[in-house]
Amino acid sequence: MKKIDDILTQLQQQPDVSHPDELTDRIIDSLPDMDAQPANDEPGRRPARRARLYIASAIAVAASVLLFLMLNINQDMKEEKRTAQNEIVHTARKPTPNPAETNSTPNGNSPKTDTISNRVLTGKTMASQARQTERNIVVKHKASHLQSFKHERVSSTADSLDYYIAKIERELTQVDESLYIERMQKLIHADERLQRIVNNYLLHQLDKDGRPMEAINTNNVNTTENEE
Amino acid sequence: MTQTDSEIITRCQRGDKAAFCEVVKNYQRMVFSLSLKMLADEEEAKDVVQDTFIRVWQSIRSYDPQKPFRTWLYTIATRLCLDRLKREKPLIPLPDDERTLHRIASDDSQRQLENAEWAAIVRLLAEGLSEKQRIAFTLCQLEGLSLQEAEEITDMDVRQLKSNLYVARQTIRKRLKDLGYEED
């Protein structure tokens, strides 16, 4: 019986190739063109695994870009909604009564002082109301903007008019006394024009409905023509 | 490499297939030996021989004649064997392999082993060895290459080769001992 070292020494011999000439012929016959590159180094042919990896990474990049964009859009919408909600909550709270407003008419003042102080107080009240109205309109705008994309940023004429009236009221509280009367006259003139528009609209509606013209007289709005 | 080998390879680099046929005849047994000892399968070993010489033919223009041709050939063959080893299932000894080894060990003559016997011995002894241990053992112990040559062929340095070779030898000795063979 051989010992371990003998076995290992015997393993150092080279095995014989069975039919070596056949193997040689097989090799020589299968030799490709010398200029042909080894399969792994072929630049034109991309291994399927690499192509799959490339496609997978491209899809992953596109998906992450889309996700990022979606998140940004959602974030913007949430912020807008939150701002609108905050404003709604803010306006829903009743304004704390102004001490100056509650004790608005101190007794014992001269009529002139009373008139001026009354005007100042009325002006302040008007200003606070105007601010509130304006805020309500803004909130209305934002809420409608979030509810429907179709109607966003489109405010009705009435809303615009409310907005401008609130603005005028606020401005009137800040003008000097000398300008106050002049502004008021302008406003009265504008108001007449507005009433004319309203009257025309009512007339048009009455004509359309076929109602008697006497119905106009039920309207307590005086037109310029009537005045004349 | 002899002067004649050098001339033959120069002719191969010019695209001479007859010269390359000479190279194949001279070195195919060497490549087959390595492949059989690594893969333990005669047909697979022949495939590796074929693939190796195809690679050699395709890359022979880039071969530097100053370097040993044998080492270059071993490098290509070793890498192809490793590729196959990674693809294939791990070697598992067959029930008859122990009997084959016993028959060889009982025969006191140093006769040439048959390829089937080689495959049986490799399956039996290589079980439990890592890839690096197998490479180190096959190149240095079975093929008789120096550590410097093995260093050029493999990715391992001499220190790694020595340690892998030591572990492989100890593992195989222990295995043979467990099978009932005696040490000196």
mmCIF file of N, CA, C and O in Angstrom, chain B residues 58-144:
data_model
loop_
_atom_site.group_PDB
_atom_site.id
_atom_site.type_symbol
_atom_site.label_atom_id
_atom_site.label_comp_id
_atom_site.label_asym_id
_atom_site.label_seq_id
_atom_site.Cartn_x
_atom_site.Cartn_y
_atom_site.Cartn_z
ATOM 1 N N GLN B 58 -6.528 34.380 -31.080
ATOM 2 C CA GLN B 58 -7.098 35.722 -31.250
ATOM 3 C C GLN B 58 -6.214 36.823 -30.635
ATOM 4 O O GLN B 58 -6.282 37.961 -31.051
ATOM 5 N N SER B 59 -5.457 36.433 -29.629
ATOM 6 C CA SER B 59 -4.680 37.464 -28.917
ATOM 7 C C SER B 59 -3.172 37.357 -29.146
ATOM 8 O O SER B 59 -2.417 38.086 -28.518
ATOM 9 N N ILE B 60 -2.789 36.478 -30.028
ATOM 10 C CA ILE B 60 -1.342 36.204 -30.138
ATOM 11 C C ILE B 60 -0.551 37.420 -30.651
ATOM 12 O O ILE B 60 0.637 37.561 -30.358
ATOM 13 N N ARG B 61 -1.206 38.310 -31.357
ATOM 14 C CA ARG B 61 -0.506 39.514 -31.829
ATOM 15 C C ARG B 61 -0.114 40.425 -30.669
ATOM 16 O O ARG B 61 0.843 41.177 -30.756
ATOM 17 N N SER B 62 -0.914 40.376 -29.603
ATOM 18 C CA SER B 62 -0.594 41.221 -28.444
ATOM 19 C C SER B 62 0.357 40.523 -27.465
ATOM 20 O O SER B 62 0.750 41.120 -26.458
ATOM 21 N N TYR B 63 0.736 39.298 -27.773
ATOM 22 C CA TYR B 63 1.650 38.564 -26.871
ATOM 23 C C TYR B 63 3.059 39.147 -26.976
ATOM 24 O O TYR B 63 3.560 39.408 -28.074
ATOM 25 N N ASP B 64 3.656 39.357 -25.804
ATOM 26 C CA ASP B 64 5.023 39.883 -25.744
ATOM 27 C C ASP B 64 5.992 38.693 -25.723
ATOM 28 O O ASP B 64 6.032 37.949 -24.735
ATOM 29 N N PRO B 65 6.792 38.505 -26.771
ATOM 30 C CA PRO B 65 7.684 37.330 -26.837
ATOM 31 C C PRO B 65 8.747 37.305 -25.740
ATOM 32 O O PRO B 65 9.376 36.268 -25.520
ATOM 33 N N GLN B 66 8.943 38.449 -25.069
ATOM 34 C CA GLN B 66 9.939 38.476 -23.988
ATOM 35 C C GLN B 66 9.448 37.689 -22.757
ATOM 36 O O GLN B 66 10.245 37.261 -21.938
ATOM 37 N N LYS B 67 8.162 37.527 -22.655
ATOM 38 C CA LYS B 67 7.604 36.812 -21.494
ATOM 39 C C LYS B 67 7.439 35.324 -21.823
ATOM 40 O O LYS B 67 7.228 34.981 -22.995
ATOM 41 N N PRO B 68 7.481 34.456 -20.793
ATOM 42 C CA PRO B 68 7.350 33.024 -21.081
ATOM 43 C C PRO B 68 5.975 32.672 -21.646
ATOM 44 O O PRO B 68 4.952 33.073 -21.079
ATOM 45 N N PHE B 69 6.007 31.941 -22.769
ATOM 46 C CA PHE B 69 4.755 31.579 -23.431
ATOM 47 C C PHE B 69 3.932 30.637 -22.551
ATOM 48 O O PHE B 69 2.705 30.744 -22.494
ATOM 49 N N ARG B 70 4.627 29.747 -21.860
ATOM 50 C CA ARG B 70 3.944 28.755 -21.023
ATOM 51 C C ARG B 70 3.098 29.443 -19.941
ATOM 52 O O ARG B 70 1.953 29.067 -19.692
ATOM 53 N N THR B 71 3.692 30.481 -19.319
ATOM 54 C CA THR B 71 2.980 31.209 -18.257
ATOM 55 C C THR B 71 1.749 31.909 -18.822
ATOM 56 O O THR B 71 0.680 31.899 -18.198
ATOM 57 N N TRP B 72 1.914 32.507 -19.996
ATOM 58 C CA TRP B 72 0.782 33.194 -20.650
ATOM 59 C C TRP B 72 -0.350 32.207 -20.941
ATOM 60 O O TRP B 72 -1.528 32.491 -20.693
ATOM 61 N N LEU B 73 0.048 31.029 -21.440
ATOM 62 C CA LEU B 73 -0.936 29.988 -21.767
ATOM 63 C C LEU B 73 -1.643 29.489 -20.497
ATOM 64 O O LEU B 73 -2.875 29.332 -20.478
ATOM 65 N N TYR B 74 -0.868 29.284 -19.459
ATOM 66 C CA TYR B 74 -1.448 28.845 -18.181
ATOM 67 C C TYR B 74 -2.432 29.900 -17.640
ATOM 68 O O TYR B 74 -3.473 29.552 -17.069
ATOM 69 N N THR B 75 -2.070 31.156 -17.800
ATOM 70 C CA THR B 75 -2.939 32.237 -17.293
ATOM 71 C C THR B 75 -4.306 32.177 -17.968
ATOM 72 O O THR B 75 -5.350 32.215 -17.294
ATOM 73 N N ILE B 76 -4.295 32.045 -19.294
ATOM 74 C CA ILE B 76 -5.574 31.987 -20.031
ATOM 75 C C ILE B 76 -6.369 30.751 -19.610
ATOM 76 O O ILE B 76 -7.568 30.836 -19.313
ATOM 77 N N ALA B 77 -5.688 29.613 -19.558
ATOM 78 C CA ALA B 77 -6.373 28.357 -19.224
ATOM 79 C C ALA B 77 -6.932 28.399 -17.800
ATOM 80 O O ALA B 77 -8.068 27.955 -17.560
ATOM 81 N N THR B 78 -6.157 28.939 -16.866
ATOM 82 C CA THR B 78 -6.621 29.005 -15.466
ATOM 83 C C THR B 78 -7.883 29.855 -15.357
ATOM 84 O O THR B 78 -8.845 29.484 -14.664
ATOM 85 N N ARG B 79 -7.884 30.978 -16.060
ATOM 86 C CA ARG B 79 -9.078 31.856 -15.992
ATOM 87 C C ARG B 79 -10.303 31.171 -16.587
ATOM 88 O O ARG B 79 -11.418 31.301 -16.049
ATOM 89 N N LEU B 80 -10.095 30.470 -17.682
ATOM 90 C CA LEU B 80 -11.240 29.758 -18.283
ATOM 91 C C LEU B 80 -11.751 28.655 -17.353
ATOM 92 O O LEU B 80 -12.961 28.439 -17.250
ATOM 93 N N CYS B 81 -10.802 27.959 -16.684
ATOM 94 C CA CYS B 81 -11.211 26.916 -15.731
ATOM 95 C C CYS B 81 -12.013 27.533 -14.578
ATOM 96 O O CYS B 81 -13.037 26.982 -14.155
ATOM 97 N N LEU B 82 -11.529 28.670 -14.089
ATOM 98 C CA LEU B 82 -12.233 29.335 -12.977
ATOM 99 C C LEU B 82 -13.631 29.775 -13.398
ATOM 100 O O LEU B 82 -14.582 29.652 -12.622
ATOM 101 N N ASP B 83 -13.744 30.281 -14.633
ATOM 102 C CA ASP B 83 -15.073 30.672 -15.141
ATOM 103 C C ASP B 83 -16.020 29.473 -15.119
ATOM 104 O O ASP B 83 -17.170 29.588 -14.712
ATOM 105 N N ARG B 84 -15.512 28.349 -15.555
ATOM 106 C CA ARG B 84 -16.358 27.144 -15.590
ATOM 107 C C ARG B 84 -16.694 26.671 -14.179
ATOM 108 O O ARG B 84 -17.813 26.248 -13.913
ATOM 109 N N LEU B 85 -15.710 26.747 -13.305
ATOM 110 C CA LEU B 85 -15.952 26.312 -11.920
ATOM 111 C C LEU B 85 -17.050 27.136 -11.259
ATOM 112 O O LEU B 85 -17.850 26.621 -10.479
ATOM 113 N N LYS B 86 -17.049 28.430 -11.604
ATOM 114 C CA LYS B 86 -18.082 29.304 -11.017
ATOM 115 C C LYS B 86 -19.466 28.955 -11.551
ATOM 116 O O LYS B 86 -20.473 29.108 -10.856
ATOM 117 N N ARG B 87 -19.501 28.536 -12.802
ATOM 118 C CA ARG B 87 -20.800 28.193 -13.411
ATOM 119 C C ARG B 87 -21.303 26.827 -12.952
ATOM 120 O O ARG B 87 -22.506 26.625 -12.819
ATOM 121 N N GLU B 88 -20.362 25.895 -12.755
ATOM 122 C CA GLU B 88 -20.754 24.520 -12.446
ATOM 123 C C GLU B 88 -21.089 24.345 -10.962
ATOM 124 O O GLU B 88 -20.750 25.183 -10.125
ATOM 125 N N LYS B 89 -21.726 23.212 -10.699
ATOM 126 C CA LYS B 89 -22.012 22.860 -9.311
ATOM 127 C C LYS B 89 -20.715 22.412 -8.625
ATOM 128 O O LYS B 89 -19.782 21.964 -9.311
ATOM 129 N N PRO B 90 -20.609 22.522 -7.314
ATOM 130 C CA PRO B 90 -19.374 22.092 -6.644
ATOM 131 C C PRO B 90 -19.145 20.590 -6.802
ATOM 132 O O PRO B 90 -20.097 19.818 -6.947
ATOM 133 N N LEU B 91 -17.867 20.240 -6.792
ATOM 134 C CA LEU B 91 -17.520 18.821 -6.998
ATOM 135 C C LEU B 91 -17.938 17.997 -5.782
ATOM 136 O O LEU B 91 -17.636 18.362 -4.648
ATOM 137 N N ILE B 92 -18.605 16.902 -6.065
ATOM 138 C CA ILE B 92 -19.010 15.985 -4.982
ATOM 139 C C ILE B 92 -18.463 14.592 -5.329
ATOM 140 O O ILE B 92 -18.678 14.106 -6.446
ATOM 141 N N PRO B 93 -17.736 13.964 -4.411
ATOM 142 C CA PRO B 93 -17.188 12.635 -4.715
ATOM 143 C C PRO B 93 -18.286 11.604 -4.933
ATOM 144 O O PRO B 93 -19.332 11.652 -4.291
ATOM 145 N N LEU B 94 -18.010 10.704 -5.864
ATOM 146 C CA LEU B 94 -18.966 9.620 -6.150
ATOM 147 C C LEU B 94 -18.629 8.413 -5.262
ATOM 148 O O LEU B 94 -17.491 8.299 -4.772
ATOM 149 N N PRO B 95 -19.570 7.501 -5.072
ATOM 150 C CA PRO B 95 -19.314 6.347 -4.190
ATOM 151 C C PRO B 95 -18.121 5.491 -4.645
ATOM 152 O O PRO B 95 -17.415 4.921 -3.825
ATOM 153 N N ASP B 96 -17.892 5.443 -5.967
ATOM 154 C CA ASP B 96 -16.802 4.597 -6.487
ATOM 155 C C ASP B 96 -15.427 5.256 -6.373
ATOM 156 O O ASP B 96 -14.413 4.579 -6.580
ATOM 157 N N ASP B 97 -15.404 6.553 -6.102
ATOM 158 C CA ASP B 97 -14.121 7.278 -6.123
ATOM 159 C C ASP B 97 -13.133 6.739 -5.084
ATOM 160 O O ASP B 97 -11.929 6.661 -5.343
ATOM 161 N N GLU B 98 -13.657 6.372 -3.909
ATOM 162 C CA GLU B 98 -12.773 5.842 -2.858
ATOM 163 C C GLU B 98 -12.147 4.522 -3.298
ATOM 164 O O GLU B 98 -10.967 4.252 -3.057
ATOM 165 N N ARG B 99 -12.960 3.702 -3.940
ATOM 166 C CA ARG B 99 -12.462 2.396 -4.428
ATOM 167 C C ARG B 99 -11.372 2.614 -5.487
ATOM 168 O O ARG B 99 -10.373 1.904 -5.515
ATOM 169 N N THR B 100 -11.599 3.623 -6.355
ATOM 170 C CA THR B 100 -10.610 3.932 -7.402
ATOM 171 C C THR B 100 -9.282 4.326 -6.765
ATOM 172 O O THR B 100 -8.210 3.842 -7.165
ATOM 173 N N LEU B 101 -9.368 5.192 -5.748
ATOM 174 C CA LEU B 101 -8.146 5.628 -5.063
ATOM 175 C C LEU B 101 -7.466 4.440 -4.383
ATOM 176 O O LEU B 101 -6.226 4.299 -4.426
ATOM 177 N N HIS B 102 -8.265 3.581 -3.792
ATOM 178 C CA HIS B 102 -7.705 2.408 -3.106
ATOM 179 C C HIS B 102 -6.976 1.505 -4.107
ATOM 180 O O HIS B 102 -5.890 0.981 -3.822
ATOM 181 N N ARG B 103 -7.559 1.362 -5.270
ATOM 182 C CA ARG B 103 -6.937 0.525 -6.319
ATOM 183 C C ARG B 103 -5.590 1.114 -6.748
ATOM 184 O O ARG B 103 -4.618 0.394 -6.919
ATOM 185 N N ILE B 104 -5.568 2.451 -6.898
ATOM 186 C CA ILE B 104 -4.323 3.119 -7.318
ATOM 187 C C ILE B 104 -3.259 2.974 -6.225
ATOM 188 O O ILE B 104 -2.091 2.685 -6.503
ATOM 189 N N ALA B 105 -3.709 3.184 -4.976
ATOM 190 C CA ALA B 105 -2.762 3.128 -3.861
ATOM 191 C C ALA B 105 -2.241 1.702 -3.631
ATOM 192 O O ALA B 105 -1.102 1.515 -3.182
ATOM 193 N N SER B 106 -3.041 0.719 -3.989
ATOM 194 C CA SER B 106 -2.628 -0.673 -3.807
ATOM 195 C C SER B 106 -1.586 -1.100 -4.846
ATOM 196 O O SER B 106 -0.807 -2.035 -4.620
ATOM 197 N N ASP B 107 -1.602 -0.394 -5.974
ATOM 198 C CA ASP B 107 -0.668 -0.721 -7.059
ATOM 199 C C ASP B 107 0.660 -0.009 -6.779
ATOM 200 O O ASP B 107 0.737 1.221 -6.780
ATOM 201 N N ASP B 108 1.694 -0.776 -6.534
ATOM 202 C CA ASP B 108 2.975 -0.178 -6.172
ATOM 203 C C ASP B 108 3.697 0.474 -7.351
ATOM 204 O O ASP B 108 4.585 1.298 -7.155
ATOM 205 N N SER B 109 3.317 0.145 -8.544
ATOM 206 C CA SER B 109 3.985 0.746 -9.716
ATOM 207 C C SER B 109 3.477 2.177 -9.924
ATOM 208 O O SER B 109 2.332 2.499 -9.572
ATOM 209 N N GLN B 110 4.327 3.014 -10.498
ATOM 210 C CA GLN B 110 3.935 4.407 -10.776
ATOM 211 C C GLN B 110 3.352 4.483 -12.197
ATOM 212 O O GLN B 110 3.845 5.209 -13.053
ATOM 213 N N ARG B 111 2.344 3.727 -12.450
ATOM 214 C CA ARG B 111 1.757 3.672 -13.794
ATOM 215 C C ARG B 111 1.020 4.971 -14.129
ATOM 216 O O ARG B 111 0.640 5.732 -13.229
ATOM 217 N N GLN B 112 0.851 5.147 -15.433
ATOM 218 C CA GLN B 112 0.103 6.322 -15.907
ATOM 219 C C GLN B 112 -1.364 6.138 -15.571
ATOM 220 O O GLN B 112 -1.957 5.103 -15.897
ATOM 221 N N LEU B 113 -1.939 7.127 -14.930
ATOM 222 C CA LEU B 113 -3.346 7.016 -14.544
ATOM 223 C C LEU B 113 -4.252 7.289 -15.741
ATOM 224 O O LEU B 113 -3.905 8.083 -16.626
ATOM 225 N N GLU B 114 -5.383 6.636 -15.722
ATOM 226 C CA GLU B 114 -6.380 6.925 -16.768
ATOM 227 C C GLU B 114 -7.128 8.211 -16.396
ATOM 228 O O GLU B 114 -7.182 8.592 -15.229
ATOM 229 N N ASN B 115 -7.745 8.801 -17.410
ATOM 230 C CA ASN B 115 -8.423 10.083 -17.172
ATOM 231 C C ASN B 115 -9.591 9.950 -16.196
ATOM 232 O O ASN B 115 -9.849 10.847 -15.389
ATOM 233 N N ALA B 116 -10.276 8.816 -16.265
ATOM 234 C CA ALA B 116 -11.393 8.583 -15.327
ATOM 235 C C ALA B 116 -10.861 8.481 -13.897
ATOM 236 O O ALA B 116 -11.508 8.963 -12.955
ATOM 237 N N GLU B 117 -9.694 7.888 -13.753
ATOM 238 C CA GLU B 117 -9.077 7.792 -12.426
ATOM 239 C C GLU B 117 -8.672 9.177 -11.909
ATOM 240 O O GLU B 117 -8.846 9.500 -10.742
ATOM 241 N N TRP B 118 -8.178 9.971 -12.825
ATOM 242 C CA TRP B 118 -7.820 11.350 -12.453
ATOM 243 C C TRP B 118 -9.049 12.101 -11.930
ATOM 244 O O TRP B 118 -8.980 12.754 -10.890
ATOM 245 N N ALA B 119 -10.098 11.976 -12.667
ATOM 246 C CA ALA B 119 -11.327 12.677 -12.277
ATOM 247 C C ALA B 119 -11.793 12.224 -10.891
ATOM 248 O O ALA B 119 -12.182 13.050 -10.050
ATOM 249 N N ALA B 120 -11.696 10.907 -10.644
ATOM 250 C CA ALA B 120 -12.131 10.363 -9.349
ATOM 251 C C ALA B 120 -11.265 10.914 -8.213
ATOM 252 O O ALA B 120 -11.790 11.328 -7.161
ATOM 253 N N ILE B 121 -9.957 10.947 -8.439
ATOM 254 C CA ILE B 121 -9.049 11.428 -7.382
ATOM 255 C C ILE B 121 -9.290 12.909 -7.098
ATOM 256 O O ILE B 121 -9.341 13.329 -5.934
ATOM 257 N N VAL B 122 -9.468 13.690 -8.166
ATOM 258 C CA VAL B 122 -9.690 15.140 -7.974
ATOM 259 C C VAL B 122 -10.995 15.369 -7.208
ATOM 260 O O VAL B 122 -11.046 16.170 -6.269
ATOM 261 N N ARG B 123 -12.027 14.652 -7.587
ATOM 262 C CA ARG B 123 -13.316 14.815 -6.888
ATOM 263 C C ARG B 123 -13.169 14.492 -5.397
ATOM 264 O O ARG B 123 -13.708 15.176 -4.542
ATOM 265 N N LEU B 124 -12.412 13.436 -5.149
ATOM 266 C CA LEU B 124 -12.253 12.974 -3.764
ATOM 267 C C LEU B 124 -11.412 13.942 -2.918
ATOM 268 O O LEU B 124 -11.756 14.236 -1.767
ATOM 269 N N LEU B 125 -10.326 14.436 -3.529
ATOM 270 C CA LEU B 125 -9.403 15.249 -2.731
ATOM 271 C C LEU B 125 -9.753 16.745 -2.713
ATOM 272 O O LEU B 125 -9.415 17.440 -1.763
ATOM 273 N N ALA B 126 -10.404 17.207 -3.755
ATOM 274 C CA ALA B 126 -10.668 18.642 -3.852
ATOM 275 C C ALA B 126 -11.891 19.079 -3.041
ATOM 276 O O ALA B 126 -12.126 20.277 -2.875
ATOM 277 N N GLU B 127 -12.624 18.089 -2.545
ATOM 278 C CA GLU B 127 -13.832 18.436 -1.796
ATOM 279 C C GLU B 127 -13.455 19.228 -0.540
ATOM 280 O O GLU B 127 -12.566 18.842 0.225
ATOM 281 N N GLY B 128 -14.109 20.349 -0.353
ATOM 282 C CA GLY B 128 -13.862 21.168 0.837
ATOM 283 C C GLY B 128 -12.778 22.214 0.658
ATOM 284 O O GLY B 128 -12.572 23.044 1.538
ATOM 285 N N LEU B 129 -12.103 22.190 -0.513
ATOM 286 C CA LEU B 129 -11.075 23.213 -0.746
ATOM 287 C C LEU B 129 -11.715 24.449 -1.380
ATOM 288 O O LEU B 129 -12.642 24.321 -2.188
ATOM 289 N N SER B 130 -11.180 25.612 -1.017
ATOM 290 C CA SER B 130 -11.676 26.832 -1.653
ATOM 291 C C SER B 130 -11.067 26.948 -3.052
ATOM 292 O O SER B 130 -10.128 26.212 -3.394
ATOM 293 N N GLU B 131 -11.606 27.895 -3.820
ATOM 294 C CA GLU B 131 -11.111 28.103 -5.192
ATOM 295 C C GLU B 131 -9.615 28.405 -5.198
ATOM 296 O O GLU B 131 -8.854 27.849 -5.981
ATOM 297 N N LYS B 132 -9.208 29.299 -4.304
ATOM 298 C CA LYS B 132 -7.802 29.715 -4.263
ATOM 299 C C LYS B 132 -6.901 28.565 -3.834
ATOM 300 O O LYS B 132 -5.790 28.411 -4.354
ATOM 301 N N GLN B 133 -7.394 27.786 -2.887
ATOM 302 C CA GLN B 133 -6.598 26.637 -2.430
ATOM 303 C C GLN B 133 -6.433 25.620 -3.566
ATOM 304 O O GLN B 133 -5.358 25.052 -3.752
ATOM 305 N N ARG B 134 -7.498 25.455 -4.332
ATOM 306 C CA ARG B 134 -7.436 24.511 -5.461
ATOM 307 C C ARG B 134 -6.455 24.990 -6.512
ATOM 308 O O ARG B 134 -5.667 24.205 -7.061
ATOM 309 N N ILE B 135 -6.498 26.305 -6.803
ATOM 310 C CA ILE B 135 -5.576 26.837 -7.823
ATOM 311 C C ILE B 135 -4.126 26.662 -7.356
ATOM 312 O O ILE B 135 -3.266 26.183 -8.100
ATOM 313 N N ALA B 136 -3.887 27.068 -6.104
ATOM 314 C CA ALA B 136 -2.519 26.986 -5.575
ATOM 315 C C ALA B 136 -2.031 25.537 -5.575
ATOM 316 O O ALA B 136 -0.892 25.258 -5.999
ATOM 317 N N PHE B 137 -2.885 24.617 -5.137
ATOM 318 C CA PHE B 137 -2.480 23.205 -5.058
ATOM 319 C C PHE B 137 -2.257 22.629 -6.459
ATOM 320 O O PHE B 137 -1.266 21.934 -6.706
ATOM 321 N N THR B 138 -3.161 22.935 -7.379
ATOM 322 C CA THR B 138 -3.035 22.372 -8.734
ATOM 323 C C THR B 138 -1.783 22.900 -9.430
ATOM 324 O O THR B 138 -1.028 22.124 -10.031
ATOM 325 N N LEU B 139 -1.576 24.215 -9.359
ATOM 326 C CA LEU B 139 -0.435 24.793 -10.082
ATOM 327 C C LEU B 139 0.900 24.391 -9.444
ATOM 328 O O LEU B 139 1.828 23.976 -10.148
ATOM 329 N N CYS B 140 0.978 24.550 -8.116
ATOM 330 C CA CYS B 140 2.283 24.349 -7.462
ATOM 331 C C CYS B 140 2.566 22.885 -7.132
ATOM 332 O O CYS B 140 3.691 22.420 -7.310
ATOM 333 N N GLN B 141 1.547 22.176 -6.660
ATOM 334 C CA GLN B 141 1.777 20.786 -6.237
ATOM 335 C C GLN B 141 1.640 19.811 -7.412
ATOM 336 O O GLN B 141 2.533 19.011 -7.653
ATOM 337 N N LEU B 142 0.539 19.924 -8.164
ATOM 338 C CA LEU B 142 0.286 18.921 -9.200
ATOM 339 C C LEU B 142 0.980 19.244 -10.528
ATOM 340 O O LEU B 142 1.459 18.350 -11.211
ATOM 341 N N GLU B 143 1.045 20.524 -10.878
ATOM 342 C CA GLU B 143 1.678 20.886 -12.154
ATOM 343 C C GLU B 143 3.162 21.219 -11.982
ATOM 344 O O GLU B 143 3.876 21.383 -12.961
ATOM 345 N N GLY B 144 3.561 21.384 -10.750
ATOM 346 C CA GLY B 144 4.985 21.587 -10.473
ATOM 347 C C GLY B 144 5.520 22.970 -10.836
ATOM 348 O O GLY B 144 6.708 23.141 -11.096
#
